[in-house]
């Protein structure tokens, strides 16, 4: 879900961290033996989204329409000044960078998911600890390629800037495009049980006087990526996503992929 605050109308996606019993660290392959899993249709991917019933009392899940509130494909897409860092921004805001409707589902360009489901999870016991997530379906092999590509970015993208389109102005020409400074730090992240691998990091947004931080983890489950994100500020850094949410979502995706059509 770059580092804009997540809005229900244009969800910035994101990351996945987890509780794992005896799981490997970032890039591990504890679940490769579970098999690659099959590609899920857009409807199946949506059905595989974690629900309140999966999490228990105190959790409220809202499933959102990907890109809701955007004016079209590419609307609001942030563009990195270092081209190598673009996959990182695209992975966190797939709805904004998606290929045109129709083209994505038939033959998406490399890096683009063919299907996406966005969700937000709130917990009564922690009103400020919302988790924003995305389930991204890729054609066979592309999720692994994208994850490998992201693994190489911690050196060249330790510090970079991006440019976002200006927000709609009441009068044309009143607002200039927004330039944002980012810092990227890797987070030691265990691979959730049932996932093939996981990658965790914190990305900061220093476009204004306040520093916004985004804690994210991407978990690969077969041909899909599950992404969950939390947000924070300098005085209250983003916390790791709730492990209960992550564990249940990984399990539900893996189970859906194992079902025969």
mmCIF file of C-alpha atoms in Angstrom:
data_model
loop_
_atom_site.group_PDB
_atom_site.id
_atom_site.type_symbol
_atom_site.label_atom_id
_atom_site.label_comp_id
_atom_site.label_asym_id
_atom_site.label_seq_id
_atom_site.Cartn_x
_atom_site.Cartn_y
_atom_site.Cartn_z
ATOM 1 C CA UNK A 1 0.000 0.000 0.000
ATOM 2 C CA UNK A 2 5.156 5.001 -1.074
ATOM 3 C CA UNK A 3 4.654 6.349 2.248
ATOM 4 C CA UNK A 4 1.406 8.222 2.147
ATOM 5 C CA UNK A 5 -0.966 7.731 5.057
ATOM 6 C CA UNK A 6 -3.339 4.921 4.203
ATOM 7 C CA UNK A 7 -6.794 6.142 3.318
ATOM 8 C CA UNK A 8 -9.766 3.779 3.060
ATOM 9 C CA UNK A 9 -10.511 5.390 -0.313
ATOM 10 C CA UNK A 10 -7.068 4.755 -1.827
ATOM 11 C CA UNK A 11 -5.431 2.182 0.364
ATOM 12 C CA UNK A 12 -1.677 2.064 0.403
ATOM 13 C CA UNK A 13 -0.960 -1.580 0.933
ATOM 14 C CA UNK A 14 1.226 -3.414 2.875
ATOM 15 C CA UNK A 15 3.144 -5.643 5.012
ATOM 16 C CA UNK A 16 3.453 -8.812 6.744
ATOM 17 C CA UNK A 17 5.343 -9.843 9.750
ATOM 18 C CA UNK A 18 4.992 -12.800 11.723
ATOM 19 C CA UNK A 19 4.959 -15.049 14.578
ATOM 20 C CA UNK A 20 6.511 -18.207 13.574
ATOM 21 C CA UNK A 21 7.309 -21.304 15.393
ATOM 22 C CA UNK A 22 10.672 -22.449 14.197
ATOM 23 C CA UNK A 23 10.546 -20.372 11.010
ATOM 24 C CA UNK A 24 13.566 -19.113 9.142
ATOM 25 C CA UNK A 25 14.640 -15.500 8.828
ATOM 26 C CA UNK A 26 14.108 -13.160 5.873
ATOM 27 C CA UNK A 27 14.288 -14.988 2.593
ATOM 28 C CA UNK A 28 13.818 -18.400 4.207
ATOM 29 C CA UNK A 29 12.011 -21.279 2.550
ATOM 30 C CA UNK A 30 10.327 -23.184 5.375
ATOM 31 C CA UNK A 31 7.193 -23.725 3.297
ATOM 32 C CA UNK A 32 8.678 -24.596 -0.099
ATOM 33 C CA UNK A 33 7.887 -28.242 0.685
ATOM 34 C CA UNK A 34 4.192 -27.266 0.795
ATOM 35 C CA UNK A 35 4.224 -26.904 -2.965
ATOM 36 C CA UNK A 36 3.934 -23.860 -5.211
ATOM 37 C CA UNK A 37 0.164 -23.517 -4.881
ATOM 38 C CA UNK A 38 -2.158 -22.534 -7.699
ATOM 39 C CA UNK A 39 -3.079 -19.107 -8.996
ATOM 40 C CA UNK A 40 -6.339 -17.873 -7.526
ATOM 41 C CA UNK A 41 -8.927 -16.017 -9.565
ATOM 42 C CA UNK A 42 -9.841 -12.486 -8.488
ATOM 43 C CA UNK A 43 -12.972 -13.841 -6.771
ATOM 44 C CA UNK A 44 -11.020 -16.603 -5.011
ATOM 45 C CA UNK A 45 -8.395 -14.132 -3.850
ATOM 46 C CA UNK A 46 -11.089 -11.929 -2.363
ATOM 47 C CA UNK A 47 -12.704 -14.935 -0.678
ATOM 48 C CA UNK A 48 -9.309 -15.804 0.829
ATOM 49 C CA UNK A 49 -9.096 -12.471 2.669
ATOM 50 C CA UNK A 50 -9.042 -12.923 6.416
ATOM 51 C CA UNK A 51 -12.386 -12.204 8.121
ATOM 52 C CA UNK A 52 -13.387 -11.185 11.602
ATOM 53 C CA UNK A 53 -14.543 -14.750 12.302
ATOM 54 C CA UNK A 54 -11.005 -15.994 11.578
ATOM 55 C CA UNK A 55 -9.483 -13.613 14.113
ATOM 56 C CA UNK A 56 -11.890 -13.814 17.017
ATOM 57 C CA UNK A 57 -13.573 -11.235 19.216
ATOM 58 C CA UNK A 58 -12.257 -7.685 19.158
ATOM 59 C CA UNK A 59 -11.200 -7.577 15.508
ATOM 60 C CA UNK A 60 -13.052 -5.758 12.709
ATOM 61 C CA UNK A 61 -12.086 -6.417 9.081
ATOM 62 C CA UNK A 62 -13.029 -4.181 6.171
ATOM 63 C CA UNK A 63 -12.382 -5.473 2.639
ATOM 64 C CA UNK A 64 -11.928 -2.620 0.181
ATOM 65 C CA UNK A 65 -12.084 -2.213 -3.567
ATOM 66 C CA UNK A 66 -8.513 -1.869 -4.910
ATOM 67 C CA UNK A 67 -7.791 1.654 -6.097
ATOM 68 C CA UNK A 68 -11.132 2.964 -4.802
ATOM 69 C CA UNK A 69 -11.024 6.733 -4.965
ATOM 70 C CA UNK A 70 -8.279 6.922 -7.574
ATOM 71 C CA UNK A 71 -9.066 8.541 -10.893
ATOM 72 C CA UNK A 72 -7.601 5.689 -12.890
ATOM 73 C CA UNK A 73 -4.560 3.489 -13.390
ATOM 74 C CA UNK A 74 -1.424 5.344 -12.458
ATOM 75 C CA UNK A 75 -3.329 8.054 -10.574
ATOM 76 C CA UNK A 76 -1.263 9.091 -7.583
ATOM 77 C CA UNK A 77 1.684 6.887 -8.554
ATOM 78 C CA UNK A 78 4.930 7.961 -6.910
ATOM 79 C CA UNK A 79 7.987 7.894 -9.164
ATOM 80 C CA UNK A 80 11.399 7.210 -7.591
ATOM 81 C CA UNK A 81 14.371 9.330 -8.614
ATOM 82 C CA UNK A 82 16.456 6.131 -8.583
ATOM 83 C CA UNK A 83 14.807 3.750 -11.101
ATOM 84 C CA UNK A 84 16.015 0.709 -9.167
ATOM 85 C CA UNK A 85 13.828 1.781 -6.208
ATOM 86 C CA UNK A 86 10.602 1.915 -8.233
ATOM 87 C CA UNK A 87 9.635 -1.742 -7.556
ATOM 88 C CA UNK A 88 9.630 -0.953 -3.833
ATOM 89 C CA UNK A 89 7.109 1.866 -4.257
ATOM 90 C CA UNK A 90 5.020 -0.163 -6.701
ATOM 91 C CA UNK A 91 4.898 -3.131 -4.308
ATOM 92 C CA UNK A 92 3.490 -0.884 -1.589
ATOM 93 C CA UNK A 93 0.932 0.829 -3.819
ATOM 94 C CA UNK A 94 -0.010 -1.771 -6.464
ATOM 95 C CA UNK A 95 -3.449 -0.257 -7.067
ATOM 96 C CA UNK A 96 -1.948 3.094 -8.034
ATOM 97 C CA UNK A 97 0.615 1.558 -10.383
ATOM 98 C CA UNK A 98 -1.520 -1.166 -11.903
ATOM 99 C CA UNK A 99 -1.836 -1.666 -15.624
ATOM 100 C CA UNK A 100 -5.079 -0.504 -17.276
ATOM 101 C CA UNK A 101 -8.208 -2.485 -16.474
ATOM 102 C CA UNK A 102 -8.494 -5.512 -18.720
ATOM 103 C CA UNK A 103 -4.834 -5.595 -19.651
ATOM 104 C CA UNK A 104 -3.816 -6.554 -16.113
ATOM 105 C CA UNK A 105 -6.108 -9.558 -15.890
ATOM 106 C CA UNK A 106 -5.218 -10.897 -19.327
ATOM 107 C CA UNK A 107 -1.457 -10.364 -19.462
ATOM 108 C CA UNK A 108 -0.116 -8.052 -16.760
ATOM 109 C CA UNK A 109 3.233 -6.389 -17.244
ATOM 110 C CA UNK A 110 6.100 -7.741 -15.129
ATOM 111 C CA UNK A 111 5.693 -6.641 -11.541
ATOM 112 C CA UNK A 112 1.956 -6.003 -11.828
ATOM 113 C CA UNK A 113 -0.514 -8.287 -10.053
ATOM 114 C CA UNK A 114 -3.339 -9.733 -12.149
ATOM 115 C CA UNK A 115 -5.677 -9.513 -9.147
ATOM 116 C CA UNK A 116 -5.698 -7.649 -5.847
ATOM 117 C CA UNK A 117 -7.749 -7.498 -2.657
ATOM 118 C CA UNK A 118 -7.198 -4.747 -0.072
ATOM 119 C CA UNK A 119 -8.242 -4.858 3.545
ATOM 120 C CA UNK A 120 -7.919 -3.027 6.847
ATOM 121 C CA UNK A 121 -8.113 -4.602 10.286
ATOM 122 C CA UNK A 122 -8.934 -2.700 13.469
ATOM 123 C CA UNK A 123 -8.638 -4.026 16.987
ATOM 124 C CA UNK A 124 -10.820 -2.741 19.805
ATOM 125 C CA UNK A 125 -8.014 -3.121 22.349
ATOM 126 C CA UNK A 126 -5.655 -0.995 20.253
ATOM 127 C CA UNK A 127 -7.594 1.731 18.365
ATOM 128 C CA UNK A 128 -4.427 3.274 16.912
ATOM 129 C CA UNK A 129 -2.859 -0.025 15.860
ATOM 130 C CA UNK A 130 -4.662 -0.479 12.563
ATOM 131 C CA UNK A 131 -3.208 -2.902 10.027
ATOM 132 C CA UNK A 132 -3.628 -2.276 6.305
ATOM 133 C CA UNK A 133 -3.104 -5.161 3.943
ATOM 134 C CA UNK A 134 -3.182 -6.409 0.420
ATOM 135 C CA UNK A 135 -3.378 -9.809 -1.226
ATOM 136 C CA UNK A 136 -1.715 -9.720 -4.627
ATOM 137 C CA UNK A 137 -2.035 -12.475 -7.213
ATOM 138 C CA UNK A 138 0.805 -12.890 -9.725
ATOM 139 C CA UNK A 139 1.285 -15.188 -12.668
ATOM 140 C CA UNK A 140 3.435 -18.219 -11.873
ATOM 141 C CA UNK A 141 7.014 -17.265 -11.008
ATOM 142 C CA UNK A 142 6.512 -13.489 -10.892
ATOM 143 C CA UNK A 143 5.993 -13.208 -7.128
ATOM 144 C CA UNK A 144 9.332 -14.921 -6.494
ATOM 145 C CA UNK A 145 11.079 -12.710 -9.060
ATOM 146 C CA UNK A 146 9.611 -9.558 -7.516
ATOM 147 C CA UNK A 147 10.626 -10.615 -4.024
ATOM 148 C CA UNK A 148 14.176 -11.363 -5.177
ATOM 149 C CA UNK A 149 14.310 -7.939 -6.825
ATOM 150 C CA UNK A 150 13.191 -6.224 -3.615
ATOM 151 C CA UNK A 151 15.882 -8.092 -1.661
ATOM 152 C CA UNK A 152 18.583 -6.225 -3.606
ATOM 153 C CA UNK A 153 17.322 -2.714 -2.815
ATOM 154 C CA UNK A 154 18.611 -2.153 0.700
ATOM 155 C CA UNK A 155 21.934 -0.808 -0.575
ATOM 156 C CA UNK A 156 20.964 1.468 -3.508
ATOM 157 C CA UNK A 157 17.684 2.545 -1.864
ATOM 158 C CA UNK A 158 18.922 3.226 1.670
ATOM 159 C CA UNK A 159 18.097 6.881 0.923
ATOM 160 C CA UNK A 160 16.207 8.168 -2.117
ATOM 161 C CA UNK A 161 13.500 10.609 -3.128
ATOM 162 C CA UNK A 162 10.282 10.259 -5.085
ATOM 163 C CA UNK A 163 7.880 12.577 -6.843
ATOM 164 C CA UNK A 164 4.116 12.297 -6.494
ATOM 165 C CA UNK A 165 1.506 14.132 -8.566
ATOM 166 C CA UNK A 166 0.127 17.213 -6.868
ATOM 167 C CA UNK A 167 -3.235 16.722 -5.150
ATOM 168 C CA UNK A 168 -6.194 18.143 -7.069
ATOM 169 C CA UNK A 169 -6.203 21.929 -6.746
ATOM 170 C CA UNK A 170 -9.231 24.162 -6.649
ATOM 171 C CA UNK A 171 -7.541 26.260 -9.302
ATOM 172 C CA UNK A 172 -5.222 24.782 -11.943
ATOM 173 C CA UNK A 173 -1.554 25.544 -11.422
ATOM 174 C CA UNK A 174 -1.856 26.290 -7.709
ATOM 175 C CA UNK A 175 -0.014 23.222 -6.385
ATOM 176 C CA UNK A 176 3.307 21.764 -7.440
ATOM 177 C CA UNK A 177 4.204 18.039 -7.468
ATOM 178 C CA UNK A 178 5.259 16.728 -4.061
ATOM 179 C CA UNK A 179 8.846 15.542 -3.534
ATOM 180 C CA UNK A 180 9.386 13.067 -0.716
ATOM 181 C CA UNK A 181 12.590 11.906 0.982
ATOM 182 C CA UNK A 182 12.701 8.236 1.963
ATOM 183 C CA UNK A 183 14.975 6.121 4.121
ATOM 184 C CA UNK A 184 14.828 2.342 3.902
ATOM 185 C CA UNK A 185 15.894 -0.011 6.688
ATOM 186 C CA UNK A 186 15.681 -3.771 6.723
ATOM 187 C CA UNK A 187 13.900 -5.424 9.657
ATOM 188 C CA UNK A 188 14.865 -8.894 10.852
ATOM 189 C CA UNK A 189 11.698 -10.825 10.049
ATOM 190 C CA UNK A 190 10.921 -14.512 10.594
ATOM 191 C CA UNK A 191 9.170 -16.347 7.801
ATOM 192 C CA UNK A 192 5.593 -17.143 8.880
ATOM 193 C CA UNK A 193 4.642 -20.786 9.030
ATOM 194 C CA UNK A 194 2.992 -21.676 5.710
ATOM 195 C CA UNK A 195 4.801 -18.968 3.729
ATOM 196 C CA UNK A 196 7.656 -19.565 1.295
ATOM 197 C CA UNK A 197 9.626 -16.490 2.337
ATOM 198 C CA UNK A 198 9.246 -13.093 3.999
ATOM 199 C CA UNK A 199 10.881 -9.700 3.697
ATOM 200 C CA UNK A 200 10.545 -6.984 6.338
ATOM 201 C CA UNK A 201 11.509 -3.320 6.289
ATOM 202 C CA UNK A 202 10.691 0.178 7.501
ATOM 203 C CA UNK A 203 10.325 3.014 5.006
ATOM 204 C CA UNK A 204 10.167 6.633 6.136
ATOM 205 C CA UNK A 205 8.422 9.585 4.519
ATOM 206 C CA UNK A 206 10.175 12.875 5.223
ATOM 207 C CA UNK A 207 8.261 15.146 2.889
ATOM 208 C CA UNK A 208 7.169 17.518 5.651
ATOM 209 C CA UNK A 209 8.110 18.593 9.139
ATOM 210 C CA UNK A 210 6.762 15.343 10.603
ATOM 211 C CA UNK A 211 8.453 12.033 9.806
ATOM 212 C CA UNK A 212 6.026 9.239 8.972
ATOM 213 C CA UNK A 213 7.250 5.648 9.226
ATOM 214 C CA UNK A 214 5.803 2.603 7.517
ATOM 215 C CA UNK A 215 6.584 -0.855 8.882
ATOM 216 C CA UNK A 216 6.046 -3.489 6.236
ATOM 217 C CA UNK A 217 6.584 -7.141 5.572
ATOM 218 C CA UNK A 218 5.859 -8.997 2.374
ATOM 219 C CA UNK A 219 5.198 -12.718 2.693
ATOM 220 C CA UNK A 220 5.240 -14.913 -0.400
ATOM 221 C CA UNK A 221 2.709 -17.736 -0.446
ATOM 222 C CA UNK A 222 2.996 -19.632 -3.717
ATOM 223 C CA UNK A 223 2.245 -17.239 -6.608
ATOM 224 C CA UNK A 224 0.781 -14.602 -4.249
ATOM 225 C CA UNK A 225 2.201 -11.886 -2.034
ATOM 226 C CA UNK A 226 0.494 -10.989 1.234
ATOM 227 C CA UNK A 227 1.423 -7.494 2.337
ATOM 228 C CA UNK A 228 0.543 -5.820 5.640
ATOM 229 C CA UNK A 229 1.542 -2.385 6.864
ATOM 230 C CA UNK A 230 1.372 -0.259 9.978
ATOM 231 C CA UNK A 231 2.118 3.452 10.268
ATOM 232 C CA UNK A 232 3.773 5.605 12.892
ATOM 233 C CA UNK A 233 5.555 8.900 13.442
ATOM 234 C CA UNK A 234 8.970 9.814 14.857
ATOM 235 C CA UNK A 235 7.698 9.881 18.443
ATOM 236 C CA UNK A 236 5.725 6.641 18.010
ATOM 237 C CA UNK A 237 7.413 4.434 15.389
ATOM 238 C CA UNK A 238 5.288 1.964 13.438
ATOM 239 C CA UNK A 239 4.915 -1.353 15.224
ATOM 240 C CA UNK A 240 5.077 -4.797 13.661
ATOM 241 C CA UNK A 241 1.674 -5.877 12.312
ATOM 242 C CA UNK A 242 -0.412 -7.973 14.692
ATOM 243 C CA UNK A 243 0.926 -11.526 14.458
ATOM 244 C CA UNK A 244 -2.560 -13.027 14.827
ATOM 245 C CA UNK A 245 -3.693 -11.258 11.651
ATOM 246 C CA UNK A 246 -0.584 -12.306 9.768
ATOM 247 C CA UNK A 247 -0.717 -15.941 10.854
ATOM 248 C CA UNK A 248 -4.374 -16.351 9.966
ATOM 249 C CA UNK A 249 -4.027 -14.633 6.595
ATOM 250 C CA UNK A 250 -1.071 -16.764 5.524
ATOM 251 C CA UNK A 251 -2.915 -19.936 6.530
ATOM 252 C CA UNK A 252 -6.084 -18.917 4.690
ATOM 253 C CA UNK A 253 -4.210 -18.075 1.477
ATOM 254 C CA UNK A 254 -2.259 -21.340 1.546
ATOM 255 C CA UNK A 255 -5.455 -23.335 2.112
ATOM 256 C CA UNK A 256 -7.192 -21.592 -0.804
ATOM 257 C CA UNK A 257 -4.263 -22.355 -3.118
ATOM 258 C CA UNK A 258 -4.319 -26.031 -2.114
ATOM 259 C CA UNK A 259 -7.964 -26.510 -3.025
ATOM 260 C CA UNK A 260 -8.708 -28.110 -6.363
ATOM 261 C CA UNK A 261 -10.962 -26.258 -8.777
#
